[in-house]
JSON list of C-alpha atoms and ligand atoms in Angstrom, two decimals:
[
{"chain": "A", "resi": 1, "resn": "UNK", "atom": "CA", "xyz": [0.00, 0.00, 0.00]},
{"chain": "A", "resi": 2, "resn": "UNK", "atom": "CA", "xyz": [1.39, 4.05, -0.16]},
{"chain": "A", "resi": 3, "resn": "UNK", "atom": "CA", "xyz": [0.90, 5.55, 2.99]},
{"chain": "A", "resi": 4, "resn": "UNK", "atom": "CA", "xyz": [1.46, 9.22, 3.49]},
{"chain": "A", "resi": 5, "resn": "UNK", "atom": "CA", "xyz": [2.94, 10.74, 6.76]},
{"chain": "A", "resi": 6, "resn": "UNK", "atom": "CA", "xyz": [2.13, 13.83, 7.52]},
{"chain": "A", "resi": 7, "resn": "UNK", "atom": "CA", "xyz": [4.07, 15.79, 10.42]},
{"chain": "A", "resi": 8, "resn": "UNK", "atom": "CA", "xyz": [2.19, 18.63, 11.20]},
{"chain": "A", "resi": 9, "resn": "UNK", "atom": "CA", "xyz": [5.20, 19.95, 14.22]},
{"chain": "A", "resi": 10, "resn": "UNK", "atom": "CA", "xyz": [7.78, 22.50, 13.68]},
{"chain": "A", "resi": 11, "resn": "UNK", "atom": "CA", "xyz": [9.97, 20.69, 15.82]},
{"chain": "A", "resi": 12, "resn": "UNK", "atom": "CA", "xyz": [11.56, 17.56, 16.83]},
{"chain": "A", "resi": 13, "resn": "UNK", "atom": "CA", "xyz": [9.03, 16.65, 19.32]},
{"chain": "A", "resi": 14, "resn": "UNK", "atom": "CA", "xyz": [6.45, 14.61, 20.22]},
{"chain": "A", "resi": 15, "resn": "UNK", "atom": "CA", "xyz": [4.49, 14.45, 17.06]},
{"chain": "A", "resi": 16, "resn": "UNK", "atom": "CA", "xyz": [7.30, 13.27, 14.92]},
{"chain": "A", "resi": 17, "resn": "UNK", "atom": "CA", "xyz": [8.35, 10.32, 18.01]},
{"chain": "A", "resi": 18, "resn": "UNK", "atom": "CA", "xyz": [4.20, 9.25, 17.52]},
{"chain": "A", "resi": 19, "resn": "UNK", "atom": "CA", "xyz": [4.48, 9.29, 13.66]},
{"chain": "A", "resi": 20, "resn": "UNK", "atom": "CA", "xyz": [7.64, 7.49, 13.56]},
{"chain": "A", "resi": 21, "resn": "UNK", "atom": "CA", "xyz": [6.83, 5.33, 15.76]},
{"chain": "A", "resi": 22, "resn": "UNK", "atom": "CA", "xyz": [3.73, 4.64, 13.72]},
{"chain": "A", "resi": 23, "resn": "UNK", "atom": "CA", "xyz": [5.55, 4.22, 10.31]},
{"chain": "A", "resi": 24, "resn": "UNK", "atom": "CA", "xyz": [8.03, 1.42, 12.12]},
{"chain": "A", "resi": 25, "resn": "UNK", "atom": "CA", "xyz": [4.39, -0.51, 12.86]},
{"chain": "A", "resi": 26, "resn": "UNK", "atom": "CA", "xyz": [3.53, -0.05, 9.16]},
{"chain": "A", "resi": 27, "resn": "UNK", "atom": "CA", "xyz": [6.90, -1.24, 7.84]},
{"chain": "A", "resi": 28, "resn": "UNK", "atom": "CA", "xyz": [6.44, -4.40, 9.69]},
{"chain": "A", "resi": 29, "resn": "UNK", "atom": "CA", "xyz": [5.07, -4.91, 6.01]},
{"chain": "A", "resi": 30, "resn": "UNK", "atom": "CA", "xyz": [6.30, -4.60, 2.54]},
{"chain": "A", "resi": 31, "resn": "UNK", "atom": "CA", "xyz": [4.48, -0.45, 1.88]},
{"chain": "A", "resi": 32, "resn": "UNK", "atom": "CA", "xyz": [5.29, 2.48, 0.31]},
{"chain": "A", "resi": 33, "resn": "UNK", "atom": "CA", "xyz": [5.75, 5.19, 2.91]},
{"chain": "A", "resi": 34, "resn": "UNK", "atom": "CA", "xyz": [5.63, 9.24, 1.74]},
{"chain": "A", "resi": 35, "resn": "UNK", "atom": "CA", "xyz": [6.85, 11.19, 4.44]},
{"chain": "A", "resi": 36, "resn": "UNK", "atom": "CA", "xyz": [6.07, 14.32, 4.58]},
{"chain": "A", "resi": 37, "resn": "UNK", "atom": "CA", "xyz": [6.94, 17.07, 7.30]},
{"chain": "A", "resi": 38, "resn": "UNK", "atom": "CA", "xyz": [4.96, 20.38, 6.34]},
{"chain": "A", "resi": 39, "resn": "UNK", "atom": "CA", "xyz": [7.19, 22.93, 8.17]},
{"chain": "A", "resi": 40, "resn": "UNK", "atom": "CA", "xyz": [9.66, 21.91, 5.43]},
{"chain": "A", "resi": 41, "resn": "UNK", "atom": "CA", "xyz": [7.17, 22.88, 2.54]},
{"chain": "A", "resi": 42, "resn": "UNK", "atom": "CA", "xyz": [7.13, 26.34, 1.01]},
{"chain": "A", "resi": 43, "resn": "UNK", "atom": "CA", "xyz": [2.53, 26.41, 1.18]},
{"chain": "A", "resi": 44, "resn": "UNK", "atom": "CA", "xyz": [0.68, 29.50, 0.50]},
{"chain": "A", "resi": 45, "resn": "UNK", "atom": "CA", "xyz": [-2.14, 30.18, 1.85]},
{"chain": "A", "resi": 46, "resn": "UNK", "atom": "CA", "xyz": [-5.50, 29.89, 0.18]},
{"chain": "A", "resi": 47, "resn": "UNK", "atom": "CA", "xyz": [-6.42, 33.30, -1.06]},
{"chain": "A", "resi": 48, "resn": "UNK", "atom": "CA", "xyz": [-10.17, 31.90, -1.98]},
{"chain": "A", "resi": 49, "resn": "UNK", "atom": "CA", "xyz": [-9.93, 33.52, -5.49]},
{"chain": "A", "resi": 50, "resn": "UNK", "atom": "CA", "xyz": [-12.05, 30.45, -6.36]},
{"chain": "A", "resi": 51, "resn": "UNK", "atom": "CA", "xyz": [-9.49, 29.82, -8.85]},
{"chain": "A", "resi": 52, "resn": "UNK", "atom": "CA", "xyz": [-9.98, 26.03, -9.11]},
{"chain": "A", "resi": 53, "resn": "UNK", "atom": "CA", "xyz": [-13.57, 26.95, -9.11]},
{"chain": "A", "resi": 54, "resn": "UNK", "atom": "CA", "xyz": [-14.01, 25.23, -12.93]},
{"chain": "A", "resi": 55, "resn": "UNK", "atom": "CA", "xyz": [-11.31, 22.46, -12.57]},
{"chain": "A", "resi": 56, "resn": "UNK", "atom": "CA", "xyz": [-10.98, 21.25, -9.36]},
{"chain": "A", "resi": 57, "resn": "UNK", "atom": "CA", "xyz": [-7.22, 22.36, -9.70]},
{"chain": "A", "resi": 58, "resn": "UNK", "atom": "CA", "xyz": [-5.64, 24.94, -7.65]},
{"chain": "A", "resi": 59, "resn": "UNK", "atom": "CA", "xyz": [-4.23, 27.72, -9.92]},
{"chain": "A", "resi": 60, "resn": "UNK", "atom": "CA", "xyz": [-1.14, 28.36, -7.18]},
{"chain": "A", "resi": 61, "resn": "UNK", "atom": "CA", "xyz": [1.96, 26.83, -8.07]},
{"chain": "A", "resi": 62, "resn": "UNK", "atom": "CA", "xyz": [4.23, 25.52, -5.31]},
{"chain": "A", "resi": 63, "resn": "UNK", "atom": "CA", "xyz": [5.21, 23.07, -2.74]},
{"chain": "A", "resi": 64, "resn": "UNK", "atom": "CA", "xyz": [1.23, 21.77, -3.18]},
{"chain": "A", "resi": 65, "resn": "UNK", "atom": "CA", "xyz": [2.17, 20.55, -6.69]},
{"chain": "A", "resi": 66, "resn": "UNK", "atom": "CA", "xyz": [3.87, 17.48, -5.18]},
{"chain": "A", "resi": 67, "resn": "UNK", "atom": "CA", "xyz": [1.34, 17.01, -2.28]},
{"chain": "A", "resi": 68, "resn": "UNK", "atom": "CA", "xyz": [-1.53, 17.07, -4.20]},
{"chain": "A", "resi": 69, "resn": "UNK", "atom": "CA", "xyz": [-0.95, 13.75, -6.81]},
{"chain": "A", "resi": 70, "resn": "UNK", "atom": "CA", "xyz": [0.16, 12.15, -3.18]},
{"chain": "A", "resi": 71, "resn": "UNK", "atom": "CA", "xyz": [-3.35, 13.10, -1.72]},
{"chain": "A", "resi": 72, "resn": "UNK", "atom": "CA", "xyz": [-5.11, 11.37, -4.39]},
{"chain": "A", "resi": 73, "resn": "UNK", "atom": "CA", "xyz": [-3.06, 8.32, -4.85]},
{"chain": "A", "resi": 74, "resn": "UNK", "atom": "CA", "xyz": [-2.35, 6.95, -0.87]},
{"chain": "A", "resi": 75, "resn": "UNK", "atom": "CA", "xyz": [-4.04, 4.54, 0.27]},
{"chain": "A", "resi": 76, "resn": "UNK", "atom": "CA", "xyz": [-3.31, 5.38, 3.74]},
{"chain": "A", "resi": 77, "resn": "UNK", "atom": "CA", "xyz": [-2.92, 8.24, 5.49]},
{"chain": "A", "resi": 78, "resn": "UNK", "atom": "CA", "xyz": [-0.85, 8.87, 9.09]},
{"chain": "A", "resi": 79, "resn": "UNK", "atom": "CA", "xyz": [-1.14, 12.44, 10.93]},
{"chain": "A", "resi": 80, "resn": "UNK", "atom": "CA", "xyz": [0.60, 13.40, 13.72]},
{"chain": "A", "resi": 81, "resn": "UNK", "atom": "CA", "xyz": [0.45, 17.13, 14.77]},
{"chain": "A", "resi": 82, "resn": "UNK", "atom": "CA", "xyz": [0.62, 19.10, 18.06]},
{"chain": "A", "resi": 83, "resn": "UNK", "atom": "CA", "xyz": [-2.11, 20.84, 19.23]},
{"chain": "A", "resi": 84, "resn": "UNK", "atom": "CA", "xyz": [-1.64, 24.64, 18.82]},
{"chain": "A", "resi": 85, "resn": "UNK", "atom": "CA", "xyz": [-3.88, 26.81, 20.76]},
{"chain": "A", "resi": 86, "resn": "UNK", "atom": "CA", "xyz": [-6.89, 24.62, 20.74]},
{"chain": "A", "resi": 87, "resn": "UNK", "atom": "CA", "xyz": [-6.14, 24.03, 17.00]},
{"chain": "A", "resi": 88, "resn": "UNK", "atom": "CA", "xyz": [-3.59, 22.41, 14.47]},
{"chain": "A", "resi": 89, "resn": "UNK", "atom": "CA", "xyz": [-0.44, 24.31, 13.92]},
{"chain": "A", "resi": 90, "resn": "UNK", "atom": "CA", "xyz": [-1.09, 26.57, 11.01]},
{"chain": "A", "resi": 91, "resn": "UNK", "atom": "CA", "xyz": [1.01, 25.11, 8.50]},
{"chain": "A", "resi": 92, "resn": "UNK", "atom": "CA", "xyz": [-0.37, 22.11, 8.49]},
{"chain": "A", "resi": 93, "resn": "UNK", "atom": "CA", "xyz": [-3.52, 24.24, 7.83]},
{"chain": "A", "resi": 94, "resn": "UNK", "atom": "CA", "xyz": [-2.65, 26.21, 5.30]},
{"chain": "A", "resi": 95, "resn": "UNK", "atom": "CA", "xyz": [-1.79, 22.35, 3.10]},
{"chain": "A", "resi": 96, "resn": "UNK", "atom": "CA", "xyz": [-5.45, 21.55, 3.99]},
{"chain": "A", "resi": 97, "resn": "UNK", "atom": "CA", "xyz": [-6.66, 24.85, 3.35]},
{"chain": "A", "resi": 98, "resn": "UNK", "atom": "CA", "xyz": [-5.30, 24.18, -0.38]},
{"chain": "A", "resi": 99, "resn": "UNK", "atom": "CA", "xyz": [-7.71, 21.50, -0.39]},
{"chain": "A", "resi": 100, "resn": "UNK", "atom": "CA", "xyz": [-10.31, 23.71, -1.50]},
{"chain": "A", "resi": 101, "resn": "UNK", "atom": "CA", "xyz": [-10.29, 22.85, -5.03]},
{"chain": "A", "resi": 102, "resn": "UNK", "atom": "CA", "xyz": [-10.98, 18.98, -3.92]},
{"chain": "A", "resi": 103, "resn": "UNK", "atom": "CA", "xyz": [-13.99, 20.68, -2.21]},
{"chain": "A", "resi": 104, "resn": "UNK", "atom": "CA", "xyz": [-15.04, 22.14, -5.74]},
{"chain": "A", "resi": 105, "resn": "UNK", "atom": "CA", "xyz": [-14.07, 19.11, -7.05]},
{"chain": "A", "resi": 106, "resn": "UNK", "atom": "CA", "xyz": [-16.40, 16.76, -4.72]},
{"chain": "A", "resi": 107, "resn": "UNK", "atom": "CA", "xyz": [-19.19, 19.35, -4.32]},
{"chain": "A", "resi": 108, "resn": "UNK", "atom": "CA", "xyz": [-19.76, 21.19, -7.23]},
{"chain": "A", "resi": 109, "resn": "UNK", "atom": "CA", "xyz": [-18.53, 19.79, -10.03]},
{"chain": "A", "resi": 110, "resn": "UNK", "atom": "CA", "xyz": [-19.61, 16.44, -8.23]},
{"chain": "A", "resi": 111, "resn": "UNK", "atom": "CA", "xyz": [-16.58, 14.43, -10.35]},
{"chain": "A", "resi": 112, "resn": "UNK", "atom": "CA", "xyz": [-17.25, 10.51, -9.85]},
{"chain": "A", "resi": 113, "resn": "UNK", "atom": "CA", "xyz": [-15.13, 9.26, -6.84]},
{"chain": "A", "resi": 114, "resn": "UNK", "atom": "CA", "xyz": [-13.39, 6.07, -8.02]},
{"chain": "A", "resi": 115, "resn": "UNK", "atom": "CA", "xyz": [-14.43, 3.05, -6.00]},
{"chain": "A", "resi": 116, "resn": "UNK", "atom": "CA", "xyz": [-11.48, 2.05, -4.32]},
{"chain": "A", "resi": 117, "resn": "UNK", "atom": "CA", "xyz": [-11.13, 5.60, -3.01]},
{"chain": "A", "resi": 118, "resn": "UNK", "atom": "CA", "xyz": [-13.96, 4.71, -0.76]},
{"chain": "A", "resi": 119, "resn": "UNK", "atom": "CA", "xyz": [-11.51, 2.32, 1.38]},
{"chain": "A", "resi": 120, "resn": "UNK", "atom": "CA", "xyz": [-9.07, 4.78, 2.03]},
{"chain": "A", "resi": 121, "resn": "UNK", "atom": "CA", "xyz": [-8.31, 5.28, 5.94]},
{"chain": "A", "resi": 122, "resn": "UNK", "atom": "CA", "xyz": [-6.49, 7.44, 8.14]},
{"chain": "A", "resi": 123, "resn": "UNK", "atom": "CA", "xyz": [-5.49, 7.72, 11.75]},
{"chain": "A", "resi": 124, "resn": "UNK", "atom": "CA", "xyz": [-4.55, 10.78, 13.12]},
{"chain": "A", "resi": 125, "resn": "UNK", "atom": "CA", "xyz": [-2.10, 10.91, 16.33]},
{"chain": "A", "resi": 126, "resn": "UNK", "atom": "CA", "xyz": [-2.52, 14.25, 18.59]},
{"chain": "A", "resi": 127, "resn": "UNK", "atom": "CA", "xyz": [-0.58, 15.60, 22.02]},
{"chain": "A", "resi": 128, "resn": "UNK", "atom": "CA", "xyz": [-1.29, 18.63, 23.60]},
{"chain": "A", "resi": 129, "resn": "UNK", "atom": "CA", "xyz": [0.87, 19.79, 26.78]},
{"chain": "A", "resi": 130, "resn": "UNK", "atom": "CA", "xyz": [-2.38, 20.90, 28.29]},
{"chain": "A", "resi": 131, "resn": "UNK", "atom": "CA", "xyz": [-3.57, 18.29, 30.92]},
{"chain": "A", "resi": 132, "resn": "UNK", "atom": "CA", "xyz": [-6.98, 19.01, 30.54]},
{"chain": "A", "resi": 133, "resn": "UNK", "atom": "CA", "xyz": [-7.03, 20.43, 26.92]},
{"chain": "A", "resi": 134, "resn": "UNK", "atom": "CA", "xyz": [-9.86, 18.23, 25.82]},
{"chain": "A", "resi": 135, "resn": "UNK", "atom": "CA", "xyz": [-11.27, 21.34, 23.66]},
{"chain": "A", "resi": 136, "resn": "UNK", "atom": "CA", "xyz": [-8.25, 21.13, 21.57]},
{"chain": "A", "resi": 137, "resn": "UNK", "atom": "CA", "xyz": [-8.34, 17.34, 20.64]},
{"chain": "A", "resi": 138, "resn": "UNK", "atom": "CA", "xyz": [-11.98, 18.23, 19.46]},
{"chain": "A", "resi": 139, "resn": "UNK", "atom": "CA", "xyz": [-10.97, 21.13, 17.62]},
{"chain": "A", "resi": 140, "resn": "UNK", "atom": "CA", "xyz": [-7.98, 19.83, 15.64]},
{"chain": "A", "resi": 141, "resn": "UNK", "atom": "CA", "xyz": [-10.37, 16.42, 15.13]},
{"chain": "A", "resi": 142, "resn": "UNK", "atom": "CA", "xyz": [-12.77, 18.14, 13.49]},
{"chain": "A", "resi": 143, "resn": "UNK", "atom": "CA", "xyz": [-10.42, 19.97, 11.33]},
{"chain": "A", "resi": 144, "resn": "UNK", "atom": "CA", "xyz": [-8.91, 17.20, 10.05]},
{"chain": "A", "resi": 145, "resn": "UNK", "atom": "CA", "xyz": [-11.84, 15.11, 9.70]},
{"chain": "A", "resi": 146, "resn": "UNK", "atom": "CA", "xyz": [-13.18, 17.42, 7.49]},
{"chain": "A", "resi": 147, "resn": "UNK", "atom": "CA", "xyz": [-10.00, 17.28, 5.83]},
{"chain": "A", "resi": 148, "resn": "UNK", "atom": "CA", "xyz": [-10.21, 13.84, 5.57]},
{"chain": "A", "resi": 149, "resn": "UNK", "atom": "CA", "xyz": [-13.69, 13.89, 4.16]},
{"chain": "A", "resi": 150, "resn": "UNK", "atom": "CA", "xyz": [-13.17, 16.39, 1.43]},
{"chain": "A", "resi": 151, "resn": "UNK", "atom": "CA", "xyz": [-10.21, 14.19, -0.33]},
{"chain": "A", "resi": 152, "resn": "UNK", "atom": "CA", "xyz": [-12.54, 10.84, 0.00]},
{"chain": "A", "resi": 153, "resn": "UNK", "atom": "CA", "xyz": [-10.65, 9.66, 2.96]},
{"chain": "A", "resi": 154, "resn": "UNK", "atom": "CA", "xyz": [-13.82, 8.33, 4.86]},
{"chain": "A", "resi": 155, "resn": "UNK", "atom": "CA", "xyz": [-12.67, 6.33, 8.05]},
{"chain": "A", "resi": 156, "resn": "UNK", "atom": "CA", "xyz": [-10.53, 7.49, 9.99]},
{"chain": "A", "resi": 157, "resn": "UNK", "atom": "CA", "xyz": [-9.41, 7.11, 13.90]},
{"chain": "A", "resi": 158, "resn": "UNK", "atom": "CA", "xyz": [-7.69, 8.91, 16.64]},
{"chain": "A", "resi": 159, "resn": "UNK", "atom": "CA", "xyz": [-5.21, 8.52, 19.31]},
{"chain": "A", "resi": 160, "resn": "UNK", "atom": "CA", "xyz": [-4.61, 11.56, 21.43]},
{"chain": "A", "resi": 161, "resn": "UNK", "atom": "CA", "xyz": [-2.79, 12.51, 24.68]},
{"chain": "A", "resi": 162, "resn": "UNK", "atom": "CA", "xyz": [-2.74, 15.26, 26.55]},
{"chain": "A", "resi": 163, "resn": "UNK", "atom": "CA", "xyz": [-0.50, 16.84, 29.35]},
{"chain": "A", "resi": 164, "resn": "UNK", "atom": "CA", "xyz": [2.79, 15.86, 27.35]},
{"chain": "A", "resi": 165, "resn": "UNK", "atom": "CA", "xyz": [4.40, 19.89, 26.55]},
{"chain": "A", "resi": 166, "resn": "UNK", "atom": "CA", "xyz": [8.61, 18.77, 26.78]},
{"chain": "A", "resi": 167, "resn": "UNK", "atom": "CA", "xyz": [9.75, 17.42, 23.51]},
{"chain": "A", "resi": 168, "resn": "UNK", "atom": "CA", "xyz": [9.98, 13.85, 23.89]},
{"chain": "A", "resi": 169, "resn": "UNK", "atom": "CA", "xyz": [7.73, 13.45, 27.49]},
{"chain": "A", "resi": 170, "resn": "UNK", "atom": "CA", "xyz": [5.67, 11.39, 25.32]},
{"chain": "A", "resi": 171, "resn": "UNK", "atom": "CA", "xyz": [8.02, 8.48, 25.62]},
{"chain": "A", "resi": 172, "resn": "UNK", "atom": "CA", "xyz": [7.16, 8.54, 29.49]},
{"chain": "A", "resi": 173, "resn": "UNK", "atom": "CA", "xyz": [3.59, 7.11, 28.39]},
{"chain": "A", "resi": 174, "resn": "UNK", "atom": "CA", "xyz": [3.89, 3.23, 29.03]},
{"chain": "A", "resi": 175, "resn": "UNK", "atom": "CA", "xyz": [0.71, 2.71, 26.76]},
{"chain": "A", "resi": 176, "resn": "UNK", "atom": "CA", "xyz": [2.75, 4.42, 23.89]},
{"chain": "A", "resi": 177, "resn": "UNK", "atom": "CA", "xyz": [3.51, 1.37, 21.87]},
{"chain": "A", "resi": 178, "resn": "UNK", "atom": "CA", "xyz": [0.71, -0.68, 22.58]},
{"chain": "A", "resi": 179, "resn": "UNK", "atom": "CA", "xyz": [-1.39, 2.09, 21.70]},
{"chain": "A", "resi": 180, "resn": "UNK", "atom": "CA", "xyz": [0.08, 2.76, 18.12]},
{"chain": "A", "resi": 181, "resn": "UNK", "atom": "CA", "xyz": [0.86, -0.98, 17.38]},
{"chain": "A", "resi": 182, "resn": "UNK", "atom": "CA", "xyz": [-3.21, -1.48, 17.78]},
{"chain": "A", "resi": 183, "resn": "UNK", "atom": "CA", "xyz": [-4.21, 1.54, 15.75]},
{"chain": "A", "resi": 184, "resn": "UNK", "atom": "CA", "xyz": [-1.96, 0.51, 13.15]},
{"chain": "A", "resi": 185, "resn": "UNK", "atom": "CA", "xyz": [-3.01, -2.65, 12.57]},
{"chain": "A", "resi": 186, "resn": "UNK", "atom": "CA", "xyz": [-6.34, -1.73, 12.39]},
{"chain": "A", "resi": 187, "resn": "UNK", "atom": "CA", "xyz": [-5.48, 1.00, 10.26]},
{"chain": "A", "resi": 188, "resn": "UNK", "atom": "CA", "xyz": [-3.89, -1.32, 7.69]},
{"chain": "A", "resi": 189, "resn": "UNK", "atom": "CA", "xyz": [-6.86, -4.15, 7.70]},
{"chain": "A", "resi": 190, "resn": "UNK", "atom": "CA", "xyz": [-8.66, -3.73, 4.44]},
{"chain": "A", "resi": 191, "resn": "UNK", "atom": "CA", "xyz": [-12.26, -4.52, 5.61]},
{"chain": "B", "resi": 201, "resn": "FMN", "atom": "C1", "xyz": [1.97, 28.03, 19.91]},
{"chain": "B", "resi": 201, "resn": "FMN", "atom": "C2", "xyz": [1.64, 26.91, 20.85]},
{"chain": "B", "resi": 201, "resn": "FMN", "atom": "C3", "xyz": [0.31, 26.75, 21.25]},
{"chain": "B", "resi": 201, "resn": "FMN", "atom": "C4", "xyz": [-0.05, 25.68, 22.07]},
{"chain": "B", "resi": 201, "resn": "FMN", "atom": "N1", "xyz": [-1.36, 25.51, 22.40]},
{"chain": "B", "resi": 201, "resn": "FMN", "atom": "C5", "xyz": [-1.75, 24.41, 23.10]},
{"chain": "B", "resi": 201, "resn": "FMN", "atom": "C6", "xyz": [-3.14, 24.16, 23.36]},
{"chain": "B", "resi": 201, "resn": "FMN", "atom": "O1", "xyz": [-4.03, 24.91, 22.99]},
{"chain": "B", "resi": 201, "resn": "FMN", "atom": "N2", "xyz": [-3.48, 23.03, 24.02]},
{"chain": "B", "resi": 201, "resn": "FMN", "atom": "C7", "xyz": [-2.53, 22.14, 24.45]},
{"chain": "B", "resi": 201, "resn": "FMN", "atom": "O2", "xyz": [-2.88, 21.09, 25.02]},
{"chain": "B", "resi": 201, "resn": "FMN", "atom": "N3", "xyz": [-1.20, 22.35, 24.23]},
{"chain": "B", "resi": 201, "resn": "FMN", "atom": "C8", "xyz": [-0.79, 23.45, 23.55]},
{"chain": "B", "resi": 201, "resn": "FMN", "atom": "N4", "xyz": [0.55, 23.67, 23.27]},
{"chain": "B", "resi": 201, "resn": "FMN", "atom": "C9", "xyz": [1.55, 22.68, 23.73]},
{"chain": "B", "resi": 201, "resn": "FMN", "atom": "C10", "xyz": [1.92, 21.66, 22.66]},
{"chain": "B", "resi": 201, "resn": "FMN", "atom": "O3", "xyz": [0.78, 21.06, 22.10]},
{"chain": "B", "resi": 201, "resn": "FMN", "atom": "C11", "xyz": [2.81, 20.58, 23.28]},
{"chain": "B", "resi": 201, "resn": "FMN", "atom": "O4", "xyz": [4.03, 21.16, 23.70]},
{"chain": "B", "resi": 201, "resn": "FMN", "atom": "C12", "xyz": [3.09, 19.43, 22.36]},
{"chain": "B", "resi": 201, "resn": "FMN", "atom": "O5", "xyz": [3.79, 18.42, 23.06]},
{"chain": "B", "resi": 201, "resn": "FMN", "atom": "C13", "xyz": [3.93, 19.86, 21.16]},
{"chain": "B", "resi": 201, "resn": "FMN", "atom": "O6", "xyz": [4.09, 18.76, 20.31]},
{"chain": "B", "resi": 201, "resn": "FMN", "atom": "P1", "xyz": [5.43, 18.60, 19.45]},
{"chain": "B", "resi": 201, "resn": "FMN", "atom": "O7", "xyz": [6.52, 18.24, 20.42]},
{"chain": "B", "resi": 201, "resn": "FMN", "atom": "O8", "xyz": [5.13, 17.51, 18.51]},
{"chain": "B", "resi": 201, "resn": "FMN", "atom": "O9", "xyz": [5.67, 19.89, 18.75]},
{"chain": "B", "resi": 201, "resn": "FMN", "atom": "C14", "xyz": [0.95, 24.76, 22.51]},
{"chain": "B", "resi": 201, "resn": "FMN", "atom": "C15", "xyz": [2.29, 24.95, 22.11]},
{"chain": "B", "resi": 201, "resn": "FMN", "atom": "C16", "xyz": [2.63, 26.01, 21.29]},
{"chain": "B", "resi": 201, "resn": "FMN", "atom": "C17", "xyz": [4.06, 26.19, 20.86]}
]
């Protein structure tokens, strides 16, 4: 299978331990991992001139030209971001925010969704450093379900901890790996 990574942290922190930790689980099987870290992407923001209004393509050029064909061709997808007041960090939402033209795509233009893009699954892996910062797991959930949803990415599930701020506490969790070696394996199940 491709499966795309997404690392949705500026830093070497707790978001990239979860996703790596995640991809190891994966590669426990032959797959074709796409790793990308969106703080290392040059994204503009969406400007809504609607653009991709006709097409369903976005009429920006840049580091969205190579995420894009990913998008549409992964079978999998793994996201692991921090939560940033109550929210994702914003570059991570300014890639989904160039998802707009999917929205036309899906919506408007109402292009036939190939079958097999109805089995596509994520699961998306979020810390906060708040203890009780449950606002910001729904937040960033809802974000990137609808995320999910617009590029036909329909089942998705979520592991999230809270009350982990120091880059690398996370390890201190002892249900770390049992955690992410469930999730993964259900992630990969084609059912
Ligand atoms: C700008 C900023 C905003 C933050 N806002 C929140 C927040 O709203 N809720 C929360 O639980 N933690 C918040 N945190 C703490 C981070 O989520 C926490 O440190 C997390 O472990 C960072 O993950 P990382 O190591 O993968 O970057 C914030 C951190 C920063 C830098």
């Amino acid at each position: 299978m491709k499966i795309l990574a997404l690392l949705g942290s500026p830093r070497k922190g707790n978001s990239e331990i979860l996703l790596n930790k995640a991809i190891e689980h994966c590669q426990k099987e032959k797959h074709e991992i796409h790793l990308i870290k969106v703080y290392e992407l040059n994204i503009s923001d969406c400007t809504a001139c609607d653009g991709c209004k006709d097409t369903g393509k976005c009429i920006i050029s840049d580091d969205m030209d190579n995420v894009y064909p990913l998008l549409r061709q992964v079978h999998r997808i793994l996201i692991a971001s921090p939560i940033f007041f109550f929210g994702i960090p914003g570059q991570l939402k300014l890639l989904i925010d160039r998802c707009q033209c999917f929205w036309y795509e899906k919506y408007i233009l109402k292009k036939p969704i190939p079958e097999e893009e109805f089995k596509r699954k994520a699961l998306i892996m979020l810390v906060g450093g708040m203890k009780k910062g449950q606002i910001g797991i729904t937040c960033s959930e809802a974000t990137l379900k609808a995320f999910l949803r617009t590029i036909n990415v329909n089942e998705h599930s979520t592991i999230s901890y809270l009350g982990y701020d120091e880059p690398g506490s996370i390890l201190k969790n002892p249900d770390l790996n049992k955690d992410l070696e469930s999730a993964v394996v259900q992630l990969l199940k084609n059912d």
